């Protein structure tokens, strides 16, 4: 019996996190239901990614935050965080958002 390789997510595709606990902890936590965008898929062993055993998916996650204004006050804002996951973890945790 042969198994086919998993289909790689496309650059620019959006996915939603479907895991009751979310992903990560503390400041790096991504809540369940968060939408991410695929930036790139890196082959196993890509230097600087840190995951040598399998392909890694680099993701962008835009979330609400606050910013410090020029006068030192605070205002609502957006931030984009990038993080990577092993392809197998990504496929287990995320579902593609239909266009």
PDB file of C-alpha atoms in Angstrom:
ATOM      1  CA  UNK A   1       0.000   0.000   0.000  1.00  0.00           C
ATOM      2  CA  UNK A   2       1.349   3.406  -0.916  1.00  0.00           C
ATOM      3  CA  UNK A   3       0.375   6.706   0.588  1.00  0.00           C
ATOM      4  CA  UNK A   4       0.501   9.946  -1.317  1.00  0.00           C
ATOM      5  CA  UNK A   5       2.299  12.974   0.030  1.00  0.00           C
ATOM      6  CA  UNK A   6       0.005  15.573   1.605  1.00  0.00           C
ATOM      7  CA  UNK A   7      -0.974  18.475  -0.619  1.00  0.00           C
ATOM      8  CA  UNK A   8       1.065  21.556   0.247  1.00  0.00           C
ATOM      9  CA  UNK A   9      -0.906  24.659   1.180  1.00  0.00           C
ATOM     10  CA  UNK A  10      -0.728  27.418  -1.433  1.00  0.00           C
ATOM     11  CA  UNK A  11       1.004  30.715  -0.778  1.00  0.00           C
ATOM     12  CA  UNK A  12      -1.616  33.336   0.135  1.00  0.00           C
ATOM     13  CA  UNK A  13      -4.294  30.768   1.051  1.00  0.00           C
ATOM     14  CA  UNK A  14      -6.223  31.341   4.277  1.00  0.00           C
ATOM     15  CA  UNK A  15      -6.894  28.735   6.944  1.00  0.00           C
ATOM     16  CA  UNK A  16      -8.775  28.711  10.234  1.00  0.00           C
ATOM     17  CA  UNK A  17      -7.453  27.164  13.449  1.00  0.00           C
ATOM     18  CA  UNK A  18      -9.817  24.436  14.636  1.00  0.00           C
ATOM     19  CA  UNK A  19      -8.438  23.273  17.960  1.00  0.00           C
ATOM     20  CA  UNK A  20     -10.363  23.884  21.199  1.00  0.00           C
ATOM     21  CA  UNK A  21      -7.200  24.875  23.097  1.00  0.00           C
ATOM     22  CA  UNK A  22      -5.876  27.084  20.308  1.00  0.00           C
ATOM     23  CA  UNK A  23      -2.154  26.833  19.597  1.00  0.00           C
ATOM     24  CA  UNK A  24       0.780  27.857  21.772  1.00  0.00           C
ATOM     25  CA  UNK A  25       0.812  29.527  25.160  1.00  0.00           C
ATOM     26  CA  UNK A  26       1.379  32.940  26.690  1.00  0.00           C
ATOM     27  CA  UNK A  27       2.154  35.813  24.351  1.00  0.00           C
ATOM     28  CA  UNK A  28       2.490  33.385  21.429  1.00  0.00           C
ATOM     29  CA  UNK A  29      -0.990  31.892  21.909  1.00  0.00           C
ATOM     30  CA  UNK A  30      -3.217  31.771  18.821  1.00  0.00           C
ATOM     31  CA  UNK A  31      -6.890  31.322  19.836  1.00  0.00           C
ATOM     32  CA  UNK A  32      -9.232  28.739  18.322  1.00  0.00           C
ATOM     33  CA  UNK A  33     -11.044  30.208  15.300  1.00  0.00           C
ATOM     34  CA  UNK A  34      -8.137  32.461  14.307  1.00  0.00           C
ATOM     35  CA  UNK A  35      -7.566  32.923  10.588  1.00  0.00           C
ATOM     36  CA  UNK A  36      -4.006  32.729   9.239  1.00  0.00           C
ATOM     37  CA  UNK A  37      -2.456  33.264   5.813  1.00  0.00           C
ATOM     38  CA  UNK A  38       0.183  30.966   4.319  1.00  0.00           C
ATOM     39  CA  UNK A  39       3.349  32.971   3.615  1.00  0.00           C
ATOM     40  CA  UNK A  40       5.541  30.131   2.321  1.00  0.00           C
ATOM     41  CA  UNK A  41       6.161  26.414   2.628  1.00  0.00           C
ATOM     42  CA  UNK A  42       9.807  25.570   3.321  1.00  0.00           C
ATOM     43  CA  UNK A  43      11.289  22.156   2.517  1.00  0.00           C
ATOM     44  CA  UNK A  44      12.699  20.005   5.300  1.00  0.00           C
ATOM     45  CA  UNK A  45      16.152  21.136   6.361  1.00  0.00           C
ATOM     46  CA  UNK A  46      15.750  24.808   5.436  1.00  0.00           C
ATOM     47  CA  UNK A  47      18.289  26.730   7.494  1.00  0.00           C
ATOM     48  CA  UNK A  48      16.828  29.178  10.003  1.00  0.00           C
ATOM     49  CA  UNK A  49      13.387  27.588  10.232  1.00  0.00           C
ATOM     50  CA  UNK A  50      14.339  25.151  12.980  1.00  0.00           C
ATOM     51  CA  UNK A  51      12.363  22.152  11.751  1.00  0.00           C
ATOM     52  CA  UNK A  52      14.680  19.766   9.932  1.00  0.00           C
ATOM     53  CA  UNK A  53      12.504  16.621   9.835  1.00  0.00           C
ATOM     54  CA  UNK A  54       9.696  17.721   7.510  1.00  0.00           C
ATOM     55  CA  UNK A  55       8.392  20.653   5.508  1.00  0.00           C
ATOM     56  CA  UNK A  56       7.448  23.747   7.512  1.00  0.00           C
ATOM     57  CA  UNK A  57       4.586  26.154   6.851  1.00  0.00           C
ATOM     58  CA  UNK A  58       5.317  29.840   7.557  1.00  0.00           C
ATOM     59  CA  UNK A  59       2.110  31.620   8.601  1.00  0.00           C
ATOM     60  CA  UNK A  60       0.967  35.205   9.184  1.00  0.00           C
ATOM     61  CA  UNK A  61      -1.607  35.876  11.909  1.00  0.00           C
ATOM     62  CA  UNK A  62      -3.174  39.351  12.147  1.00  0.00           C
ATOM     63  CA  UNK A  63      -4.642  40.133  15.546  1.00  0.00           C
ATOM     64  CA  UNK A  64      -6.046  43.019  17.556  1.00  0.00           C
ATOM     65  CA  UNK A  65      -3.654  44.825  19.850  1.00  0.00           C
ATOM     66  CA  UNK A  66      -3.023  48.344  21.034  1.00  0.00           C
ATOM     67  CA  UNK A  67      -0.491  50.874  19.864  1.00  0.00           C
ATOM     68  CA  UNK A  68       1.227  53.731  21.615  1.00  0.00           C
ATOM     69  CA  UNK A  69       0.400  57.017  19.920  1.00  0.00           C
ATOM     70  CA  UNK A  70       2.768  59.930  19.291  1.00  0.00           C
ATOM     71  CA  UNK A  71       1.468  61.674  22.420  1.00  0.00           C
ATOM     72  CA  UNK A  72       2.140  58.595  24.596  1.00  0.00           C
ATOM     73  CA  UNK A  73      -1.481  57.459  24.735  1.00  0.00           C
ATOM     74  CA  UNK A  74      -2.918  54.121  23.662  1.00  0.00           C
ATOM     75  CA  UNK A  75      -5.189  53.296  20.741  1.00  0.00           C
ATOM     76  CA  UNK A  76      -6.603  50.114  19.190  1.00  0.00           C
ATOM     77  CA  UNK A  77      -4.460  48.656  16.447  1.00  0.00           C
ATOM     78  CA  UNK A  78      -3.488  45.550  14.516  1.00  0.00           C
ATOM     79  CA  UNK A  79      -0.339  43.460  14.598  1.00  0.00           C
ATOM     80  CA  UNK A  80       0.884  40.690  12.318  1.00  0.00           C
ATOM     81  CA  UNK A  81       2.770  37.816  13.897  1.00  0.00           C
ATOM     82  CA  UNK A  82       4.656  35.230  11.843  1.00  0.00           C
ATOM     83  CA  UNK A  83       5.244  31.679  13.035  1.00  0.00           C
ATOM     84  CA  UNK A  84       5.969  28.293  11.506  1.00  0.00           C
ATOM     85  CA  UNK A  85       4.639  24.792  12.075  1.00  0.00           C
ATOM     86  CA  UNK A  86       5.587  21.353  10.832  1.00  0.00           C
ATOM     87  CA  UNK A  87       3.408  20.529   7.840  1.00  0.00           C
ATOM     88  CA  UNK A  88       1.821  17.579   9.703  1.00  0.00           C
ATOM     89  CA  UNK A  89       0.865  19.826  12.660  1.00  0.00           C
ATOM     90  CA  UNK A  90      -0.492  22.490  10.328  1.00  0.00           C
ATOM     91  CA  UNK A  91      -2.665  19.960   8.474  1.00  0.00           C
ATOM     92  CA  UNK A  92      -3.959  18.569  11.795  1.00  0.00           C
ATOM     93  CA  UNK A  93      -4.828  21.971  13.321  1.00  0.00           C
ATOM     94  CA  UNK A  94      -6.028  24.117  10.403  1.00  0.00           C
ATOM     95  CA  UNK A  95      -8.846  23.912   7.839  1.00  0.00           C
ATOM     96  CA  UNK A  96      -8.788  25.779   4.531  1.00  0.00           C
ATOM     97  CA  UNK A  97     -11.159  28.734   4.277  1.00  0.00           C
ATOM     98  CA  UNK A  98     -13.205  28.528   1.083  1.00  0.00           C
ATOM     99  CA  UNK A  99     -12.888  31.545  -1.167  1.00  0.00           C
TER     100      UNK A  99
END
